[in-house]
GROMACS .gro file of C-alpha atoms in nm:
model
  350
    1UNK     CA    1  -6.061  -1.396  -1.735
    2UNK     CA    2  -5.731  -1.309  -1.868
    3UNK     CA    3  -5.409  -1.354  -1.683
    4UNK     CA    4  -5.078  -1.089  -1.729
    5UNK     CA    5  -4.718  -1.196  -1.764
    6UNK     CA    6  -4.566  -0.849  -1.585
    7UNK     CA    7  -4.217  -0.835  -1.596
    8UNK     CA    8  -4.062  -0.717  -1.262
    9UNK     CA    9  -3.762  -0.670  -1.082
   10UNK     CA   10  -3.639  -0.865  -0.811
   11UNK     CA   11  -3.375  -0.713  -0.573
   12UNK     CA   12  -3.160  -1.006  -0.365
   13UNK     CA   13  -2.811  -0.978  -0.198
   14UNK     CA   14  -2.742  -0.608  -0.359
   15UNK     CA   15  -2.781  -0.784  -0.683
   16UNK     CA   16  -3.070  -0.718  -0.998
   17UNK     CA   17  -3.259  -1.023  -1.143
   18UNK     CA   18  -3.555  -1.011  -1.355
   19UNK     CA   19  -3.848  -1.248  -1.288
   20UNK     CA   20  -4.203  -1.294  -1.403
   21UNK     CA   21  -4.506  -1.256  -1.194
   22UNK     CA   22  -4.770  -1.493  -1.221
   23UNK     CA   23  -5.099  -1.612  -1.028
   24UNK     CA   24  -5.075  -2.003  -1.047
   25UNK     CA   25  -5.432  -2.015  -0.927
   26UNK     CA   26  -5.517  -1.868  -1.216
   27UNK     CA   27  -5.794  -2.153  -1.456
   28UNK     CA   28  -5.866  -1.918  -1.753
   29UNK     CA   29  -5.806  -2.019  -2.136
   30UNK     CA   30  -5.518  -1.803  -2.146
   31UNK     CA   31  -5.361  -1.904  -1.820
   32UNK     CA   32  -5.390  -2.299  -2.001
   33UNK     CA   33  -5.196  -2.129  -2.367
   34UNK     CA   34  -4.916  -2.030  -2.119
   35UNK     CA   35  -4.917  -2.310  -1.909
   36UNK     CA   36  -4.861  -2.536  -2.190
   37UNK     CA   37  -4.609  -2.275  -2.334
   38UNK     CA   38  -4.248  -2.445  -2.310
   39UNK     CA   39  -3.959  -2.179  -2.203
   40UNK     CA   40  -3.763  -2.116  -2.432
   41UNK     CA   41  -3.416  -2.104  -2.213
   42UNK     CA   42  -3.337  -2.350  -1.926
   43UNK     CA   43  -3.137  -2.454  -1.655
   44UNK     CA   44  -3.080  -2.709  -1.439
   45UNK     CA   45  -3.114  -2.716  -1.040
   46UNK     CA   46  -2.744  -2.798  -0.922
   47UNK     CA   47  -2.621  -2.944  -0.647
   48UNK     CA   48  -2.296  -2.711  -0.477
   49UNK     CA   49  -2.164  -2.517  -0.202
   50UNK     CA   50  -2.245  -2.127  -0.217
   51UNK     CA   51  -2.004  -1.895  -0.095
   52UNK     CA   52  -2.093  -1.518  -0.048
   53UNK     CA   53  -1.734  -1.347  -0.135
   54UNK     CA   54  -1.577  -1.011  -0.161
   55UNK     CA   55  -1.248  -0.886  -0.264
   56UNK     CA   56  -1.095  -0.648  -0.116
   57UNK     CA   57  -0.745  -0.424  -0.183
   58UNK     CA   58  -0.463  -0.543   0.083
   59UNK     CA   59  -0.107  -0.464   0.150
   60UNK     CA   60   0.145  -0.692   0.176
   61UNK     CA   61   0.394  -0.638   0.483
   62UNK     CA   62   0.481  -0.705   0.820
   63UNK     CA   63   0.127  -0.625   0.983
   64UNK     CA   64   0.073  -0.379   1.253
   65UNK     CA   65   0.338  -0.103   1.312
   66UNK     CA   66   0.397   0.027   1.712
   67UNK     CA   67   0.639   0.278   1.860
   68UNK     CA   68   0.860   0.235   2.113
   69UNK     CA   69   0.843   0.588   2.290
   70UNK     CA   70   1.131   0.693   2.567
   71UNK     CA   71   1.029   0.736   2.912
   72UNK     CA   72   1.342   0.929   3.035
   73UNK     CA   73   1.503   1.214   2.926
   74UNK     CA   74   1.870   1.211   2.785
   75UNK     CA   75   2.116   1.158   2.509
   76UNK     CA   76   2.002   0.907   2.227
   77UNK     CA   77   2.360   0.720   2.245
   78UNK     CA   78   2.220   0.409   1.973
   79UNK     CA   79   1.985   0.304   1.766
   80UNK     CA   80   1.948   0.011   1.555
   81UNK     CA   81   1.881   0.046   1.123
   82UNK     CA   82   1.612   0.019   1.017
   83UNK     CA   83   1.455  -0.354   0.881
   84UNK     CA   84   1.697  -0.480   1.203
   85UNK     CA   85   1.555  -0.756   1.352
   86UNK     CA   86   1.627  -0.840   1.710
   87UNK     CA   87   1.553  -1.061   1.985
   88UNK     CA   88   1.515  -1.106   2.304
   89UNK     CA   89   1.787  -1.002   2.561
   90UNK     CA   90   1.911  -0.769   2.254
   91UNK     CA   91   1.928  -0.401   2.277
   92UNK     CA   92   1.668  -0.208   2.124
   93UNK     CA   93   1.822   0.122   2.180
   94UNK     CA   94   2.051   0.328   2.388
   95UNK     CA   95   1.986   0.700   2.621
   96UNK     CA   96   2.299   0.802   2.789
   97UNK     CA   97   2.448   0.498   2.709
   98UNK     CA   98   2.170   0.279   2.918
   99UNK     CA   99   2.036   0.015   2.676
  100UNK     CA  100   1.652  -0.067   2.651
  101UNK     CA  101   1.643  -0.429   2.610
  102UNK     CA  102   1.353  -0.609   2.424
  103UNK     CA  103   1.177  -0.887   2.653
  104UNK     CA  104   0.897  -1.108   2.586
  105UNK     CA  105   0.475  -0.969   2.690
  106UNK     CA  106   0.167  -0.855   2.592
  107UNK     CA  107   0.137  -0.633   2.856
  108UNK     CA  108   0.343  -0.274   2.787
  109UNK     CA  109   0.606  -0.140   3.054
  110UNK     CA  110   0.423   0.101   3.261
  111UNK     CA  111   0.638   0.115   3.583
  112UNK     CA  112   0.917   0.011   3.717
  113UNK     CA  113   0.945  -0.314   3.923
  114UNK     CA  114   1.112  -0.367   4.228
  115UNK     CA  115   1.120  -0.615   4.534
  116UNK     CA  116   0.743  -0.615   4.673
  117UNK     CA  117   0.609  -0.576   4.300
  118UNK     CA  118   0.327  -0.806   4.172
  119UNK     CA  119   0.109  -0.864   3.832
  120UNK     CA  120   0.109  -0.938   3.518
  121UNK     CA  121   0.399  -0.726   3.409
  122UNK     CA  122   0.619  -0.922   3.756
  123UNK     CA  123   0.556  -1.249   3.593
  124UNK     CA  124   0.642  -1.149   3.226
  125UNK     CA  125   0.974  -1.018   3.337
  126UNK     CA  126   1.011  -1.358   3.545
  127UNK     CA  127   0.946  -1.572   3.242
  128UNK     CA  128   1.242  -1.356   3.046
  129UNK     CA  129   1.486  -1.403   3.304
  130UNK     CA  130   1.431  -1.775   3.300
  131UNK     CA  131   1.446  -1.817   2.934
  132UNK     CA  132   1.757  -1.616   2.923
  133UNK     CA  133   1.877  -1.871   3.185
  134UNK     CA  134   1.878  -1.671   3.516
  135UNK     CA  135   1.775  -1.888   3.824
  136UNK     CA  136   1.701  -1.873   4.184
  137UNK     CA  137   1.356  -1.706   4.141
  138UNK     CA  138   0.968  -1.854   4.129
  139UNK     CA  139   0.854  -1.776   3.794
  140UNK     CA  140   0.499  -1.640   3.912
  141UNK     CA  141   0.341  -1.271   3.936
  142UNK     CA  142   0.546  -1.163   4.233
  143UNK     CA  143   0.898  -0.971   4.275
  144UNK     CA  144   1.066  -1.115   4.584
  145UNK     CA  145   1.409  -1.069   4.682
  146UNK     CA  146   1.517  -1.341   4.455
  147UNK     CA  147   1.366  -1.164   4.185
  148UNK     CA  148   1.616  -0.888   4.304
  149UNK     CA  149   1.897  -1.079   4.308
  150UNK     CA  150   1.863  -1.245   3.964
  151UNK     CA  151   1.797  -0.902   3.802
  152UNK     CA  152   2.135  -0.798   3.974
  153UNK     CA  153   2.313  -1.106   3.772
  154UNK     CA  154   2.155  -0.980   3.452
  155UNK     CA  155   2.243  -0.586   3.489
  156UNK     CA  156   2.619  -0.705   3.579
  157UNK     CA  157   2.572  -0.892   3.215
  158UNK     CA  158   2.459  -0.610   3.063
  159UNK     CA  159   2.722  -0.369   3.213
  160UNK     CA  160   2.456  -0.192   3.443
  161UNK     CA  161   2.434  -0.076   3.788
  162UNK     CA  162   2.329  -0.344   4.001
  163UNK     CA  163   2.043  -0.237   4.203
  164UNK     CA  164   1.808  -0.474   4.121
  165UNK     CA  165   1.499  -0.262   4.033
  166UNK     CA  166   1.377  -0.243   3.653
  167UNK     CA  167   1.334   0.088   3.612
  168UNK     CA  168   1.062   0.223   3.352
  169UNK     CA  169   1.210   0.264   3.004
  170UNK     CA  170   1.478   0.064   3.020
  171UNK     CA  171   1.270  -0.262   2.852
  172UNK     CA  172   1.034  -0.323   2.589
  173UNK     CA  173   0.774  -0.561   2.598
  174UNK     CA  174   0.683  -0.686   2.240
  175UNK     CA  175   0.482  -1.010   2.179
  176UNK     CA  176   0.810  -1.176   2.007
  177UNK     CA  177   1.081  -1.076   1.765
  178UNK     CA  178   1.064  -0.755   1.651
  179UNK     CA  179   1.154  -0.587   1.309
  180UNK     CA  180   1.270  -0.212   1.287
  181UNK     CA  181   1.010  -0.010   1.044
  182UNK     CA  182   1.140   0.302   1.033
  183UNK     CA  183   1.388   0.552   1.308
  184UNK     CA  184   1.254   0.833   1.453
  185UNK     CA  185   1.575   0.958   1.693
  186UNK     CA  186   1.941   0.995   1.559
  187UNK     CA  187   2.232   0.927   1.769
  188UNK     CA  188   2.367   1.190   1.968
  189UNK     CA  189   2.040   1.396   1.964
  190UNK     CA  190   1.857   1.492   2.288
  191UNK     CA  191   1.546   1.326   2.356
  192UNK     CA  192   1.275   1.411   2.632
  193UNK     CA  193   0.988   1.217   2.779
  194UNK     CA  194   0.709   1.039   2.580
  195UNK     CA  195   0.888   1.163   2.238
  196UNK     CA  196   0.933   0.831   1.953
  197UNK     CA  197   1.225   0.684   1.889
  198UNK     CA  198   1.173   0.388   1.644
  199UNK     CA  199   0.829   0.269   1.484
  200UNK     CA  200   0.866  -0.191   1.529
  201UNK     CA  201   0.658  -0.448   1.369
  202UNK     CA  202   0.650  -0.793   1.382
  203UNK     CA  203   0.875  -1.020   1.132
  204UNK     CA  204   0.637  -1.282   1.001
  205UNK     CA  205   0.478  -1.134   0.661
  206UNK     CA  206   0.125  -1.057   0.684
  207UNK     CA  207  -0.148  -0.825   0.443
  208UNK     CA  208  -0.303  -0.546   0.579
  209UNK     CA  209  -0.635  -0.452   0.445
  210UNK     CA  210  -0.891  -0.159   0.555
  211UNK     CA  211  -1.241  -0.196   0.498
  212UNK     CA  212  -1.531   0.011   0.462
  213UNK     CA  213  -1.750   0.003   0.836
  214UNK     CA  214  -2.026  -0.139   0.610
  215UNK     CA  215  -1.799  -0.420   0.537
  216UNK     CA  216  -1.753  -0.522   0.904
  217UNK     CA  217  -1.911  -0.804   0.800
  218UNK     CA  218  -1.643  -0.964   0.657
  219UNK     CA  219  -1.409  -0.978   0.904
  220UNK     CA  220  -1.446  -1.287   1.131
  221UNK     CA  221  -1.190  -1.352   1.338
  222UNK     CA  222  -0.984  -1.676   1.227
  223UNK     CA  223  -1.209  -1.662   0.930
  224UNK     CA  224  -1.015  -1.843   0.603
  225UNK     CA  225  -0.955  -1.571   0.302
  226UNK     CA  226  -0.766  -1.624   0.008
  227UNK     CA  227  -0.405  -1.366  -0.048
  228UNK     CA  228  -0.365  -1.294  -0.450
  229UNK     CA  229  -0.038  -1.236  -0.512
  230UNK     CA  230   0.103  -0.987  -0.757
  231UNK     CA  231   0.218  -1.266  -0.994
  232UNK     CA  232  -0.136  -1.408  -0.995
  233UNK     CA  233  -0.029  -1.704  -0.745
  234UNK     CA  234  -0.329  -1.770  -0.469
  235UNK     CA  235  -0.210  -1.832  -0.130
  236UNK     CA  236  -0.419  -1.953   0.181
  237UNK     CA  237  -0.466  -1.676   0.504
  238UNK     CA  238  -0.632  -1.617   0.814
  239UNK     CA  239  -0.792  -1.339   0.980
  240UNK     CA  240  -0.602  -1.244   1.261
  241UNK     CA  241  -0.684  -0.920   1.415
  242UNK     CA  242  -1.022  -0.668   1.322
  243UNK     CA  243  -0.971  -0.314   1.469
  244UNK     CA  244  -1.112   0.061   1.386
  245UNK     CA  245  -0.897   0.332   1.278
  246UNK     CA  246  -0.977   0.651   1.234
  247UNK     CA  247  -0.867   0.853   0.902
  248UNK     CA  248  -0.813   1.177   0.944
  249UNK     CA  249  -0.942   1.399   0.665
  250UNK     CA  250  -0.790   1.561   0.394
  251UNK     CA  251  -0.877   1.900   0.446
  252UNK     CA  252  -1.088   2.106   0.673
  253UNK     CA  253  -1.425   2.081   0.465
  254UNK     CA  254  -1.364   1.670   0.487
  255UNK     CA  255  -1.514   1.439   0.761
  256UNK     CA  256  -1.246   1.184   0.921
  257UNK     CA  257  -1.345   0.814   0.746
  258UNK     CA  258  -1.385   0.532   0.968
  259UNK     CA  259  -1.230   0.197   0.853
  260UNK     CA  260  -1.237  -0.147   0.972
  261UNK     CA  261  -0.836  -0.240   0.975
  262UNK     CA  262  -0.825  -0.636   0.941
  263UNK     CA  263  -0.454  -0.812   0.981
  264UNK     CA  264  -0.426  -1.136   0.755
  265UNK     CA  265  -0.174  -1.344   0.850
  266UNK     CA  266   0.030  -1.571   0.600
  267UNK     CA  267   0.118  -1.946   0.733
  268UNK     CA  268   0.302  -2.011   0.447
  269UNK     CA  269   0.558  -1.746   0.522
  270UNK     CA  270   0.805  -1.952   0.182
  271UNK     CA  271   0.516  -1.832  -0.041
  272UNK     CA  272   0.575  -1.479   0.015
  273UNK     CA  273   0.895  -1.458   0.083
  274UNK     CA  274   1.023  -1.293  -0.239
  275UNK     CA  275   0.761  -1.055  -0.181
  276UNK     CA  276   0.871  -0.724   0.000
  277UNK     CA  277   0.599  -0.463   0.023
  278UNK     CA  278   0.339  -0.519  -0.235
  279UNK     CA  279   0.001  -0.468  -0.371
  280UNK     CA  280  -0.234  -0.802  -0.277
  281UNK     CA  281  -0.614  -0.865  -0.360
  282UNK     CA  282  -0.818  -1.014  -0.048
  283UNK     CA  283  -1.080  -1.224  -0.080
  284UNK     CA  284  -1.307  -1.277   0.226
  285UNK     CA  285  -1.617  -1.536   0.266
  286UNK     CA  286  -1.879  -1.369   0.441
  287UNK     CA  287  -2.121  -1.676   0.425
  288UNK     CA  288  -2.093  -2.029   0.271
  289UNK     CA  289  -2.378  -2.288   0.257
  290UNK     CA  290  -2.231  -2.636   0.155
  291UNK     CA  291  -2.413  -2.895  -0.081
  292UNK     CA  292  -2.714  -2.679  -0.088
  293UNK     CA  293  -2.964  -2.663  -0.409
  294UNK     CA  294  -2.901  -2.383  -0.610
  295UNK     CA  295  -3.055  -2.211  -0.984
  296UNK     CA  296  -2.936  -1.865  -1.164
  297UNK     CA  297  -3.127  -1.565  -0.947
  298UNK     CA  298  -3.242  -1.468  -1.312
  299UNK     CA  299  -3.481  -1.846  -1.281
  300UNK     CA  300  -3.658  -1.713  -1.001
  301UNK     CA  301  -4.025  -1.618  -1.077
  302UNK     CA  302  -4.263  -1.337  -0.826
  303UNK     CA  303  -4.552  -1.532  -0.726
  304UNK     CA  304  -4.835  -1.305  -0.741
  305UNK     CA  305  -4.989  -1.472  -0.424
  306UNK     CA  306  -4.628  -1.399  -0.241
  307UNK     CA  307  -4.284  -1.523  -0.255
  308UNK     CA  308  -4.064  -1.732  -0.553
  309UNK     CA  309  -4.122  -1.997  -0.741
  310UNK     CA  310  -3.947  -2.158  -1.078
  311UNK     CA  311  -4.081  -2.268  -1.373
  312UNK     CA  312  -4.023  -2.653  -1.399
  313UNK     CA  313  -4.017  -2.803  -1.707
  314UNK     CA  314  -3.978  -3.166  -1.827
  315UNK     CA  315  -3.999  -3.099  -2.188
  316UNK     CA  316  -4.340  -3.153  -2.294
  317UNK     CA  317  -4.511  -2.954  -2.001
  318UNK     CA  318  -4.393  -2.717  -1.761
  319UNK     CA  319  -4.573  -2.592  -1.448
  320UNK     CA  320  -4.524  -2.297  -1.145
  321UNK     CA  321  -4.339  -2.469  -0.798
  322UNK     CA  322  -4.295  -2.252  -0.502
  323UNK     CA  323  -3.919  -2.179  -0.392
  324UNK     CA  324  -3.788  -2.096  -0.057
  325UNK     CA  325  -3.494  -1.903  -0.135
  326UNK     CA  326  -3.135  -1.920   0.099
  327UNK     CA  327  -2.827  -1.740   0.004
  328UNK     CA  328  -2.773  -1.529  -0.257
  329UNK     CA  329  -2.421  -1.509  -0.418
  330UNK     CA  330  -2.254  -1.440  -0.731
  331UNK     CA  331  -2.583  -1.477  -0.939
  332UNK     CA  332  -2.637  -1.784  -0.768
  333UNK     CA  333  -2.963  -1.832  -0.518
  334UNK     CA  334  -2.997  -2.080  -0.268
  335UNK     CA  335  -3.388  -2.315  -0.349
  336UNK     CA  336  -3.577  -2.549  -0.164
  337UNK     CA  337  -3.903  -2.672  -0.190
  338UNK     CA  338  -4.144  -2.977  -0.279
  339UNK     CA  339  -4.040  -3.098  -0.619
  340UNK     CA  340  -3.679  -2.939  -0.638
  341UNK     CA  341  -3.421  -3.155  -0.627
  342UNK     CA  342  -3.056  -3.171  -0.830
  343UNK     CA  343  -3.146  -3.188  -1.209
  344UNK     CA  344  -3.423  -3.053  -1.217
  345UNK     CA  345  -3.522  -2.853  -1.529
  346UNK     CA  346  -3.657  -2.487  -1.486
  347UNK     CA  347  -3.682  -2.238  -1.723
  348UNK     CA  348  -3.571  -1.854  -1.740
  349UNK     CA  349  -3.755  -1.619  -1.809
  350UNK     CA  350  -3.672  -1.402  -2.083
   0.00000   0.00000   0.00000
């Protein structure tokens, strides 16, 4: 009985490795020649934590872009520059000479409040007045005459009528400070309903990256990643937001692309700060297995009874164990198995 060496190939983890394919039950003379035959190249079994990565192109910015859209028609009568930033209780911009002032919320404007008003959007307004240091009110989700009365104090501040009704359009809800991207309206133009006036972002820097749907992967929420600066520098970031956005196509005979939009943000806001707009590389850890055996993918051997083994050697002898393999990551493989332990000697096959 003779026994074959057959070289095949091993797909893992979207990666190639070669391996040998063998029949350890095999008792002939030949099987003994190779048994006794020492490999020629070796490794050792290593001891480490395996991380699955993939870098990915980002951009550098202030994150997500909005646009604050009018909800009245009239006059545009002023608008900030753009990269403004402004705060709450400031103007964001002006129709007919009626200011829309940036507050505090998740939640969008959708209606105007008055006394007998309650929800979410009640309480957010509630929570600005307070903080701009208007009293008299319960801060909770419900519009009460009080509410009125301190909304009357803060429209005689601003130069308003005092009627004591918020009317729609004339705030913007934004989760915090707010940086001007780019302007839309010019003063002294006419503006109608629902028509842009300003795109807004946020002003902490953060990298925007957009992934392939196949990559979805990747994007864990609060998942670490690592930011690569333009000057080489590595800086530490967190995924903060995973959405879908549509790309429209090119041309007619194009389909739209679907991309996974993922928002890094930067805690170390000093390390990027001489950074305006710029090119960034991402890299993402899809998996990680710590302090975990591991070998070269190229050590594994096809057993021909089923599944991997590696060749173990100690020098003067080597022999076939069976492998359970883990993760598979840059060229690295993830082993366990009777007999495998850190320093262990296995060959490769050439």
């Amino acid at each position: 009985m003779r026994r074959a060496l057959t070289a095949v190939v091993v797909l893992a983890a979207g990666g190639a490795a070669s391996a040998f394919l063998v029949n350890r039950g095999d008792t002939s003379q030949a099987a003994d020649q190779a048994a006794v035959a020492l490999p020629v190249n070796t490794t050792k079994v290593t001891q480490q934590t395996l991380k699955d990565t993939e870098t990915a192109d980002g951009e550098l910015g202030f994150g997500t872009t909005s646009a604050a859209v009018n909800r009245a028609a009239g006059t545009i009568t002023a608008v900030p520059d753009s990269g403004q930033e402004l705060k709450r209780g400031e103007t964001v911009y002006s129709v007919d000479n009626k200011p829309t002032t940036l507050l505090y919320g998740a939640l969008p404007a959708y209606r105007r409040l008055l006394d007998g008003s309650e929800g979410q959007d009640v309480l957010q307004l509630e929570q600005n007045l307070s903080a701009m240091g208007y009293t008299g009110f319960t801060v909770d989700d419900e519009y009460t005459d009080a509410t009125a009365e301190a909304v009357e104090e803060w429209q005689e501040d601003l130069g308003l009528d005092e009627t004591g009704v918020v009317e729609l359009g004339s705030v913007l809800f934004a989760p915090g400070h707010i940086r001007v991207d780019s302007v839309a309206a010019q003063e002294g133009s006419p503006l109608g309903p629902n028509q842009n006036v300003l795109t807004y972002t946020g002003t902490t820097k953060a990298v925007t990256v957009q992934l392939d749907a196949a990559d979805q992967r990747l994007a864990k929420p609060k998942s670490k990643v690592d930011i690569t600066l333009p000057d080489g520098k590595v800086v530490p970031g967190r995924v903060e937001k995973v959405s879908t956005v549509i790309i429209p196509a090119e041309s007619q005979d194009k389909d739209p692309e679907t991309k996974v939009e993922v928002i890094v943000a930067v805690d170390d806001q000093k390390a990027v700060a001489a950074w305006g707009l710029a090119s960034v590389d991402v890299t993402f850890t899809a998996s990680e297995r710590k302090n975990v055996l591991t070998v070269p993918v190229a050590a594994l051997v096809a057993l021909r009874e089923g599944g991997f083994g590696l060749e173990v050697t100690d020098g003067t002898a080597s022999s076939y164990l069976p492998v359970k393999t883990g993760l598979f990551a840059n060229g690295q493989v993830e082993v366990s198995g009777a007999g495998i332990k850190a320093g262990t000697v296995v060959g490769i096959p050439k």
